[in-house]
Coordinates of C-alpha atoms and ligand atoms in Angstrom, one line a residue:
X1 CA 21.0 -9.2 21.4
X2 CA 24.0 -7.4 22.6
X3 CA 26.5 -5.5 20.2
X4 CA 23.5 -4.5 17.9
X5 CA 23.0 -1.1 16.2
X6 CA 20.5 1.3 17.8
X7 CA 19.2 3.7 15.1
X8 CA 17.5 6.8 16.5
X9 CA 14.8 8.0 14.2
X10 CA 14.4 11.7 13.7
X11 CA 11.6 11.3 11.2
X12 CA 13.4 10.8 8.0
X13 CA 11.3 9.1 5.2
X14 CA 14.1 6.6 4.7
X15 CA 15.0 5.4 8.3
X16 CA 13.9 2.0 7.7
X17 CA 16.4 1.7 5.0
X18 CA 19.2 2.1 7.4
X19 CA 17.9 -0.8 9.5
X20 CA 17.3 -2.9 6.3
X21 CA 20.7 -2.2 4.8
X22 CA 22.4 -2.8 8.1
X23 CA 20.8 -6.2 8.8
X24 CA 21.5 -7.2 5.1
X25 CA 25.0 -6.7 6.0
X26 CA 24.7 -9.2 8.8
X27 CA 24.4 -6.6 11.8
X28 CA 21.2 -6.6 13.8
X29 CA 19.5 -3.1 14.0
X30 CA 16.6 -1.7 15.9
X31 CA 15.0 1.6 15.2
X32 CA 13.9 3.7 18.2
X33 CA 11.9 7.1 17.7
X34 CA 13.8 10.1 19.1
X35 CA 12.6 11.4 22.5
X36 CA 11.9 7.9 24.0
X37 CA 13.9 7.2 27.2
X38 CA 17.1 5.3 26.4
X39 CA 17.6 3.6 29.8
X40 CA 16.2 0.2 28.7
X41 CA 17.4 0.3 25.1
X42 CA 20.9 1.0 26.6
X43 CA 20.6 -1.9 29.1
X44 CA 20.5 -4.3 26.1
X45 CA 24.0 -3.2 25.6
X46 CA 24.0 -2.0 21.9
X47 CA 27.3 -1.7 20.0
X48 CA 26.9 1.5 18.1
X49 CA 24.4 4.3 17.3
X50 CA 23.3 5.7 13.9
X51 CA 21.4 8.9 14.0
X52 CA 18.8 9.3 11.1
X53 CA 18.0 12.3 9.0
X54 CA 14.8 14.2 9.7
X55 CA 12.8 16.9 8.2
X56 CA 13.4 19.6 11.3
X57 CA 16.1 22.1 11.3
X58 CA 18.4 21.5 14.3
X59 CA 18.4 25.2 15.4
X60 CA 14.7 25.3 15.6
X61 CA 13.6 25.4 19.2
X62 CA 10.9 22.7 18.7
X63 CA 13.1 20.3 16.7
X64 CA 14.1 16.9 18.1
X65 CA 17.3 17.0 20.3
X66 CA 20.3 14.8 20.8
X67 CA 19.7 12.8 24.0
X68 CA 22.8 13.4 26.3
X69 CA 22.8 9.6 26.9
X70 CA 23.8 9.0 23.5
X71 CA 27.1 10.8 23.9
X72 CA 27.6 9.6 27.3
X73 CA 27.3 5.9 26.4
X74 CA 30.7 6.6 24.5
X75 CA 29.9 4.3 21.7
X76 CA 30.7 4.7 18.1
X77 CA 28.0 7.0 16.3
X78 CA 27.1 7.7 12.7
X79 CA 25.0 10.7 12.2
X80 CA 23.3 10.9 8.9
X81 CA 22.2 14.3 7.6
X82 CA 20.0 15.7 10.4
X83 CA 21.9 13.3 12.7
X84 CA 25.2 15.0 11.4
X85 CA 23.8 18.4 12.2
X86 CA 22.8 17.2 15.6
X87 CA 26.5 16.2 16.4
X88 CA 27.8 19.3 15.1
X89 CA 25.4 21.4 17.2
X90 CA 25.9 19.5 20.4
X91 CA 29.7 18.9 20.3
X92 CA 30.6 22.6 19.5
X93 CA 30.3 23.1 15.8
X94 CA 28.1 25.5 14.0
X95 CA 25.1 25.3 11.5
X96 CA 23.5 27.4 9.0
X97 CA 20.1 27.4 7.4
X98 CA 20.5 27.1 3.6
X99 CA 18.3 29.3 1.4
X100 CA 18.6 26.7 -1.5
X101 CA 18.9 23.4 0.2
X102 CA 20.4 20.5 -1.7
X103 CA 18.3 17.6 -3.0
X104 CA 19.1 14.7 -5.2
X105 CA 22.3 13.5 -6.5
X106 CA 25.8 15.1 -6.0
X107 CA 29.4 14.3 -6.5
X108 CA 31.1 13.6 -3.2
X109 CA 34.7 13.9 -3.0
X110 CA 36.4 11.9 0.0
X111 CA 39.3 13.5 1.7
X112 CA 42.1 12.2 3.8
X113 CA 42.1 8.5 5.3
X114 CA 39.1 8.4 7.4
X115 CA 38.2 4.6 8.2
X116 CA 34.5 5.2 7.1
X117 CA 35.7 5.8 3.5
X118 CA 38.1 3.0 3.4
X119 CA 38.2 1.6 -0.3
X120 CA 37.3 5.0 -1.8
X121 CA 40.1 7.0 -3.4
X122 CA 40.7 10.4 -1.8
X123 CA 39.6 13.3 -4.3
X124 CA 37.9 10.8 -6.7
X125 CA 34.1 11.8 -6.8
X126 CA 31.6 9.1 -6.1
X127 CA 27.8 9.8 -6.5
X128 CA 25.7 10.4 -3.4
X129 CA 22.1 11.4 -2.7
X130 CA 21.5 14.6 -0.7
X131 CA 18.3 15.8 0.9
X132 CA 18.9 18.7 3.2
X133 CA 18.3 22.4 3.9
X134 CA 20.6 23.1 6.7
X135 CA 24.4 22.5 6.7
X136 CA 27.2 22.2 9.0
X137 CA 29.5 25.3 8.5
X138 CA 32.2 24.8 11.3
X139 CA 33.2 21.4 12.6
X140 CA 33.3 20.8 16.3
X141 CA 36.7 20.7 18.1
X142 CA 38.6 17.5 17.5
X143 CA 36.6 16.9 14.2
X144 CA 38.3 17.2 10.8
X145 CA 36.5 17.4 7.3
X146 CA 36.5 14.1 5.6
X147 CA 34.7 14.9 2.4
X148 CA 33.0 17.7 0.4
X149 CA 30.7 18.3 -2.6
X150 CA 30.9 21.1 -5.0
X151 CA 28.4 23.0 -3.1
X152 CA 29.2 21.9 0.4
X153 CA 32.6 22.3 1.8
X154 CA 31.7 20.1 4.8
X155 CA 29.8 17.2 3.4
X156 CA 31.3 14.6 5.9
X157 CA 33.3 15.0 9.2
X158 CA 34.9 12.5 11.6
X159 CA 36.5 12.7 15.1
X160 CA 40.2 12.7 15.3
X161 CA 40.3 9.8 17.8
X162 CA 36.8 8.7 18.6
X163 CA 34.7 6.6 16.2
X164 CA 32.1 9.5 15.7
X165 CA 31.3 10.2 12.0
X166 CA 28.9 12.6 10.4
X167 CA 27.6 12.3 6.7
X168 CA 25.6 15.0 5.1
X169 CA 24.4 12.5 2.3
X170 CA 22.3 9.4 2.8
X171 CA 24.3 6.2 2.6
X172 CA 21.2 4.1 3.1
X173 CA 19.5 4.9 -0.3
X174 CA 20.1 3.0 -3.4
X175 CA 21.2 6.2 -5.2
X176 CA 24.3 6.5 -3.1
X177 CA 26.8 4.5 -5.1
X178 CA 29.2 3.5 -2.3
X179 CA 26.5 3.7 0.6
X180 CA 26.7 0.1 1.4
X181 CA 30.4 0.1 1.6
X182 CA 30.5 3.2 3.7
X183 CA 27.9 1.8 6.3
X184 CA 29.8 -1.5 6.4
X185 CA 33.1 0.5 7.1
X186 CA 31.3 2.1 9.9
X187 CA 30.1 -1.0 11.4
X188 CA 33.4 -3.0 11.2
X189 CA 35.4 0.0 12.4
X190 CA 33.0 0.2 15.2
X191 CA 34.2 -3.5 16.2
X192 CA 30.8 -5.1 15.6
X193 CA 30.5 -8.6 14.4
X194 CA 28.2 -9.6 11.6
X195 CA 26.3 -12.7 13.1
X196 CA 22.8 -11.6 12.2
X197 CA 21.5 -14.5 9.9
X198 CA 18.1 -15.9 9.6
X199 CA 19.2 -19.3 10.9
X200 CA 20.2 -17.7 14.2
X201 CA 17.1 -15.5 14.1
X202 CA 14.9 -18.7 13.8
X203 CA 16.8 -20.6 16.4
X204 CA 16.5 -17.8 19.0
X205 CA 12.8 -17.0 18.1
X206 CA 11.8 -20.7 18.7
X207 CA 13.8 -20.8 21.9
X208 CA 12.0 -17.7 23.1
X209 CA 8.6 -18.7 22.0
X210 CA 9.3 -22.2 23.8
X211 CA 10.1 -20.4 26.9
X212 CA 7.1 -18.0 26.8
X213 CA 4.6 -20.8 25.9
X214 CA 6.0 -23.3 28.4
X215 CA 5.1 -27.1 28.1
X216 CA 1.3 -27.1 28.4
X217 CA -0.3 -24.0 27.1
X218 CA -2.1 -23.5 23.7
X219 CA -1.6 -21.0 21.1
X220 CA -4.1 -19.9 18.5
X221 CA -3.2 -18.4 15.1
X222 CA -5.5 -17.1 12.3
X223 CA -4.1 -18.2 9.1
X224 CA -5.0 -15.8 6.0
X225 CA -2.9 -17.6 3.5
X226 CA -0.5 -14.7 3.2
X227 CA 3.2 -14.8 3.7
X228 CA 3.1 -13.2 7.2
X229 CA 0.7 -15.7 8.9
X230 CA 2.2 -18.7 7.1
X231 CA 5.5 -18.0 8.3
X232 CA 4.5 -17.2 11.8
X233 CA 2.6 -20.7 11.7
X234 CA 5.8 -22.5 10.7
X235 CA 7.9 -20.7 13.4
X236 CA 5.2 -21.2 16.1
X237 CA 4.9 -25.0 15.2
X238 CA 8.5 -25.4 15.7
X239 CA 8.3 -24.0 19.3
X240 CA 4.7 -25.3 20.2
X241 CA 4.1 -28.4 17.9
X242 CA 0.6 -29.7 18.3
X243 CA -0.3 -27.1 20.9
X244 CA -0.4 -24.7 18.0
X245 CA -4.1 -24.3 16.7
X246 CA -4.4 -22.6 13.2
X247 CA -7.7 -21.4 12.2
X248 CA -8.3 -20.5 8.7
X249 CA -11.7 -18.7 8.1
X250 CA -13.2 -19.4 4.8
X251 CA -15.3 -16.2 4.4
X252 CA -16.6 -17.0 1.0
X253 CA -14.7 -14.2 -0.5
X254 CA -11.5 -16.2 -1.5
X255 CA -10.2 -16.9 -4.9
X256 CA -11.0 -20.3 -6.4
X257 CA -9.1 -23.4 -4.7
X258 CA -7.5 -21.0 -2.2
X259 CA -8.4 -22.8 1.0
X260 CA -7.1 -26.1 -0.5
X261 CA -4.0 -24.5 -1.9
X262 CA -2.9 -23.1 1.6
X263 CA -4.1 -26.1 3.6
X264 CA -2.5 -28.7 1.3
X265 CA 0.9 -26.8 1.2
X266 CA 1.0 -26.3 4.9
X267 CA 0.0 -29.8 5.7
X268 CA 2.6 -31.2 3.3
X269 CA 5.4 -29.3 5.1
X270 CA 4.1 -29.8 8.6
X271 CA 2.0 -33.1 8.5
X272 CA 0.9 -32.7 12.3
X273 CA -0.2 -29.2 12.2
X274 CA -3.4 -28.6 13.8
X275 CA -5.4 -26.7 10.9
X276 CA -9.2 -26.0 11.3
X277 CA -11.0 -24.5 8.3
X278 CA -14.1 -22.6 9.4
X279 CA -16.5 -22.6 6.5
X280 CA -18.3 -19.5 7.1
X281 CA -19.0 -18.2 3.7
X282 CA -22.8 -18.3 4.0
X283 CA -22.8 -15.9 7.0
X284 CA -20.5 -13.4 5.3
X285 CA -22.6 -13.3 2.2
X286 CA -25.8 -12.9 4.1
X287 CA -24.4 -9.9 6.1
X288 CA -23.0 -8.2 3.2
X289 CA -26.2 -8.5 1.1
X290 CA -27.1 -4.9 -0.5
X291 CA -24.3 -3.2 1.2
X292 CA -22.3 -0.9 -1.0
X293 CA -20.2 1.5 1.2
X294 CA -16.6 0.1 1.4
X295 CA -16.0 0.9 4.9
X296 CA -19.3 -0.6 5.9
X297 CA -18.3 -3.6 4.0
X298 CA -14.8 -3.9 5.8
X299 CA -16.5 -3.5 9.3
X300 CA -19.1 -6.1 8.5
X301 CA -16.3 -8.4 7.4
X302 CA -13.9 -7.7 10.3
X303 CA -16.6 -8.1 13.0
X304 CA -17.9 -11.3 11.5
X305 CA -14.3 -12.7 11.2
X306 CA -13.9 -12.0 14.9
X307 CA -17.0 -13.7 15.8
X308 CA -16.1 -16.9 13.8
X309 CA -12.5 -16.9 15.1
X310 CA -13.7 -16.4 18.7
X311 CA -16.2 -19.3 18.3
X312 CA -13.4 -21.5 17.0
X313 CA -11.3 -20.6 19.7
X314 CA -14.0 -21.2 22.4
X315 CA -14.3 -24.8 21.0
X316 CA -10.6 -25.4 21.8
X317 CA -11.1 -24.8 25.6
X318 CA -8.7 -22.6 27.3
X319 CA -6.2 -21.0 24.9
X320 CA -3.5 -18.9 26.5
X321 CA -1.8 -17.1 23.5
X322 CA -2.9 -15.4 20.3
X323 CA -0.3 -15.4 17.7
X324 CA -0.2 -12.6 14.9
X325 CA 2.1 -12.2 11.9
X326 CA 2.7 -8.3 12.7
X327 CA 5.7 -7.0 10.9
X328 CA 8.3 -4.5 11.9
X329 CA 7.0 -1.6 9.7
X330 CA 3.6 -1.8 11.3
X331 CA 5.3 -1.7 14.8
X332 CA 7.6 1.4 13.7
X333 CA 4.4 3.1 12.2
X334 CA 2.5 2.9 15.4
X335 CA 5.3 4.2 17.6
X336 CA 6.7 6.7 15.0
X337 CA 7.5 10.4 16.2
X338 CA 4.8 11.3 13.8
X339 CA 2.2 8.9 15.5
X340 CA 0.0 6.5 13.7
X341 CA -1.0 7.8 10.2
X342 CA -4.4 8.9 9.3
X343 CA -7.0 6.1 8.8
X344 CA -7.4 5.4 5.1
X345 CA -8.9 2.1 5.2
X346 CA -9.8 0.0 8.3
X347 CA -7.5 -2.9 7.8
X348 CA -8.8 -6.3 9.0
X349 CA -7.0 -8.3 11.7
X350 CA -7.9 -10.1 14.8
X351 CA -7.5 -7.1 17.1
X352 CA -10.7 -6.4 18.9
X353 CA -11.4 -10.0 20.2
X354 CA -13.6 -10.3 23.1
X355 CA -11.8 -9.8 26.4
X356 CA -13.2 -12.9 28.1
X357 CA -11.0 -15.0 25.7
X358 CA -8.1 -13.6 27.9
X359 CA -5.3 -14.1 25.2
X360 CA -2.0 -12.9 25.7
X361 CA -0.4 -11.7 22.3
X362 CA 2.6 -13.2 20.6
X363 CA 3.9 -11.4 17.7
X364 CA 7.0 -13.4 16.7
X365 CA 7.8 -11.5 13.4
X366 CA 7.5 -7.9 14.8
X367 CA 11.1 -7.3 14.3
X368 CA 11.3 -8.4 10.7
X369 CA 10.9 -6.7 7.3
X370 CA 9.0 -8.4 4.5
X371 CA 12.1 -9.7 2.7
X372 CA 13.3 -10.9 6.0
X373 CA 10.1 -12.9 6.6
X374 CA 10.4 -14.5 3.2
X375 CA 14.1 -15.6 4.0
X376 CA 12.8 -16.8 7.4
X377 CA 10.1 -18.9 5.7
X378 CA 12.9 -20.3 3.3
X379 CA 15.0 -21.2 6.4
X380 CA 11.8 -22.9 8.0
X381 CA 11.4 -25.1 4.8
X382 CA 8.4 -23.4 3.2
X383 CA 8.0 -23.7 -0.5
X384 CA 8.9 -20.8 -2.8
X385 CA 5.1 -20.6 -4.3
X386 CA 3.9 -19.9 -0.7
X387 CA 6.6 -17.4 0.1
X388 CA 6.2 -15.4 -3.1
X389 CA 2.3 -15.2 -3.2
X390 CA 1.1 -11.8 -3.8
X391 CA -0.6 -10.0 -0.8
X392 CA -4.2 -10.8 -0.7
X393 CA -6.4 -8.4 1.4
X394 CA -8.2 -9.8 4.5
X395 CA -11.7 -8.7 3.1
X396 CA -10.9 -10.6 0.1
X397 CA -12.9 -10.3 -3.2
X398 CA -15.4 -8.2 -1.5
X399 CA -13.6 -5.1 -1.9
X400 CA -12.9 -5.9 -5.5
X401 CA -16.6 -6.3 -6.3
X402 CA -17.2 -2.6 -6.4
X403 CA -20.8 -2.0 -4.9
X404 CA -22.9 -4.7 -3.3
X405 CA -21.4 -8.1 -3.4
X406 CA -23.6 -11.2 -4.3
X407 CA -22.8 -14.6 -5.4
X408 CA -23.1 -14.0 -9.2
X409 CA -20.7 -11.0 -9.2
X410 CA -18.0 -13.0 -7.1
X411 CA -18.4 -15.8 -9.8
X412 CA -17.6 -13.4 -12.6
X413 CA -14.8 -11.7 -10.7
X414 CA -13.1 -15.2 -9.7
X415 CA -13.1 -16.3 -13.3
X416 CA -11.7 -13.1 -14.6
X417 CA -9.1 -12.8 -11.8
X418 CA -7.9 -16.4 -12.4
X419 CA -7.2 -15.5 -16.1
X420 CA -5.2 -12.3 -15.0
X421 CA -3.0 -14.2 -12.7
X422 CA -2.6 -17.2 -14.9
X423 CA -1.4 -15.0 -17.9
X424 CA 0.8 -12.9 -15.7
X425 CA 2.6 -16.0 -14.6
X426 CA 2.7 -17.4 -18.1
X427 CA 4.5 -14.3 -19.2
X428 CA 7.0 -14.8 -16.2
X429 CA 6.2 -11.5 -14.6
X430 CA 4.5 -12.5 -11.4
X431 CA 7.6 -11.8 -9.2
X432 CA 8.2 -8.4 -10.8
X433 CA 4.8 -7.3 -10.0
X434 CA 3.8 -6.7 -6.4
X435 CA 0.2 -7.4 -7.0
X436 CA -2.0 -8.2 -10.1
X437 CA -5.8 -8.8 -9.8
X438 CA -9.2 -8.0 -11.4
X439 CA -11.9 -5.6 -10.1
X440 CA -15.4 -5.9 -11.2
X441 CA -17.2 -2.7 -11.7
X442 CA -20.9 -2.0 -11.1
X443 CA -21.6 -0.6 -14.4
X444 CA -22.6 -2.1 -17.8
X445 CA -21.5 -1.3 -21.2
X446 CA -22.7 -1.9 -24.7
X447 CA -20.8 -4.2 -26.9
X448 CA -21.3 -6.3 -30.1
X449 CA -21.0 -10.0 -29.9
X450 CA -21.3 -12.1 -33.0
X451 CA -24.2 -10.5 -34.8
X452 CA -25.9 -9.3 -31.5
X453 CA -25.8 -6.5 -29.0
X454 CA -24.3 -7.2 -25.8
X455 CA -24.8 -5.1 -22.5
X456 CA -22.2 -6.6 -20.1
X457 CA -20.2 -6.0 -17.1
X458 CA -16.7 -4.2 -17.0
X459 CA -13.6 -5.7 -15.4
X460 CA -10.6 -3.5 -14.5
X461 CA -7.2 -5.1 -14.4
X462 CA -4.9 -3.6 -11.6
X463 CA -1.2 -4.5 -11.6
X464 CA 1.3 -2.5 -9.4
X465 CA 4.9 -2.5 -8.6
X466 CA 5.8 -1.6 -5.1
X467 CA 8.3 -2.4 -2.3
X468 CA 6.2 -2.1 0.7
X469 CA 2.6 -1.2 -0.6
X470 CA 3.0 2.3 0.9
X471 CA 3.6 3.6 -2.5
X472 CA 3.1 2.0 -5.8
X473 CA 3.3 2.6 -9.5
X474 CA 1.2 0.8 -12.2
X475 CA 3.1 -1.9 -13.8
X476 CA 4.3 -1.2 -17.4
X477 CA 3.0 -4.6 -18.7
X478 CA 3.8 -5.7 -22.3
X479 CA 0.9 -4.7 -24.8
X480 CA 0.7 -8.5 -25.8
X481 CA -0.2 -9.4 -22.2
X482 CA -2.7 -6.7 -21.9
X483 CA -4.2 -8.1 -25.1
X484 CA -4.2 -11.7 -23.5
X485 CA -6.1 -10.4 -20.5
X486 CA -8.9 -8.7 -22.5
X487 CA -9.4 -11.4 -25.2
X488 CA -9.4 -14.2 -22.7
X489 CA -11.6 -12.5 -20.0
X490 CA -14.0 -11.3 -22.7
X491 CA -14.3 -14.8 -24.6
X492 CA -14.1 -17.0 -21.5
X493 CA -16.2 -15.1 -19.0
X494 CA -19.8 -14.7 -20.3
X495 CA -21.3 -11.5 -18.9
X496 CA -18.2 -9.5 -19.3
X497 CA -17.7 -7.4 -22.5
X498 CA -15.1 -4.8 -21.6
X499 CA -11.6 -4.9 -20.0
X500 CA -9.7 -1.9 -18.7
X501 CA -6.3 -1.3 -17.3
X502 CA -5.8 0.8 -14.3
X503 CA -2.8 3.4 -14.8
X504 CA -3.1 5.2 -11.3
X505 CA -0.3 5.5 -8.9
X506 CA -0.5 5.3 -5.1
X507 CA -0.7 8.0 -3.9
X508 CA -3.0 9.5 -4.9
X509 CA -4.9 6.4 -5.6
X510 CA -4.6 3.2 -3.4
X511 CA -3.8 -0.4 -4.7
X512 CA -7.3 -1.8 -3.9
X513 CA -10.3 0.2 -5.3
X514 CA -12.3 0.0 -2.0
Ligands
XMP1 P1 -4.2 -0.1 -0.2 O1 -5.4 -0.4 -1.0 O2 -4.4 0.5 1.0 O3 -3.4 -1.5 0.0 O4 -3.2 0.6 -1.1 C1 -2.2 -1.8 0.5 C2 -2.0 -3.1 0.6 O5 -2.7 -3.7 1.7 C3 -3.5 -4.6 1.2 N1 -4.9 -4.5 1.9 C4 -5.3 -5.2 2.9 N2 -4.6 -6.2 3.6 N3 -6.4 -6.4 5.2 C5 -5.2 -6.7 4.6 O6 -4.5 -7.8 5.3 C6 -7.0 -5.4 4.6 O7 -8.1 -5.0 5.0 C7 -6.4 -4.8 3.4 N4 -6.7 -3.8 2.6 C8 -5.7 -3.6 1.6 C9 -3.8 -4.5 -0.4 O8 -3.9 -5.7 -1.0 C10 -2.2 -4.0 -0.6 O9 -1.3 -5.0 -0.7

């Protein structure tokens, strides 16, 4: 897509927000880790660069550098924080390490009439968010200062003639009051046109998949019931029709009615969709018997899934393509300058399929963020209930029955979990909460029921708020709702006599217990 924005990532925690904000304004943006060759990305004819922030000190000999091709391309450039310092350093300005740094909110005073601050009043302060150690102490030749804060005389700079700007603060974060306007000013002044819409993405993606898949090749897709694979299925169905084969592996670790719910919703939207439900619960449960270690459980489930999926695929004869609902954050993470993050849990997907199947991978959502996937799903006609389902892990309830998994424990957990989700919905809080579910502990506690002693199992309710599952906070649910969870679970699920609420954040805890 020519005329898009190329964001060079120098390792800031918030680089993704630049892309999200830019796209939300209607301009397509891609992120490229600093240090990768620019020849190919430049051949796609981007319309502007944004240089992200980053943790390094630009004067440090090991710090990431500004690729000369960026300046040679002669395109509009916005340098944010570290990006501004790189511009200053490379164009003849000067930097200074700052003993104190500046972190958090600051009042920013725009100066003069720089196009990037159109709509802001010169001299009138606006709240911005800072996070820097170094600072620019002398602007390069041909640049002028376009804003300051109380502690920072050069908080923004712009080239006198070219469309090159530096901002020491972060316009991409929510806490910068005029951040969106400033980004939009830059993009508009750069001469880009805001044509990025889900409808155009859907049209182009369908066209691209049709070209790749051709007229007679088959595609297989593992449906998990989650938003990503469902939207991928809808998109692929538009492109490949009855040559798309969706396989839903029922691993016996799902919530009550889950298989039917997903299958019915999809077939009512797409009556001719090929959907095969592979009923493999017994195999999964047999292999999990007596296994308590979380990683071993995950591995068993992952391997068994692959076996079942491969078997279903073989039944279809020659299948050329395997489609996956990989999202942009996963792609960025795996190519980020920091490299793939440390393994916390083995996430379960269909990677690792036997080579003899000879699939070529298609990942039609790999440039989208979660909220964009939901918008795309809406564009493709999927119902809201499907698009707003809470994430559910591939290993299913097996990682929510702590310790060994058996039919009886799964049954208790299913009943408790259904109550938790039902009550959350009844309180109208299911969209505010990222995920809410029950976890069954392998301990027993003493209680008193009627006139007798009980010795029952313990359920934990986990409800978190999050934007991307990378970090999460425990949801501050109303006490009346917590009371409903506890009284209903204890009264309606025989065998459970205690309910706890999990008040741990991620990090250091994780969302799931295993
Ligand atoms: P954690 O527990 O790592 O979970 O904080 C982060 C998010 O990922 C989901 N999750 C999984 N999703 N396969 C998945 O598809 C998995 O193996 C898996 N493990 C955790 C979890 O529900 C949360 O939304």
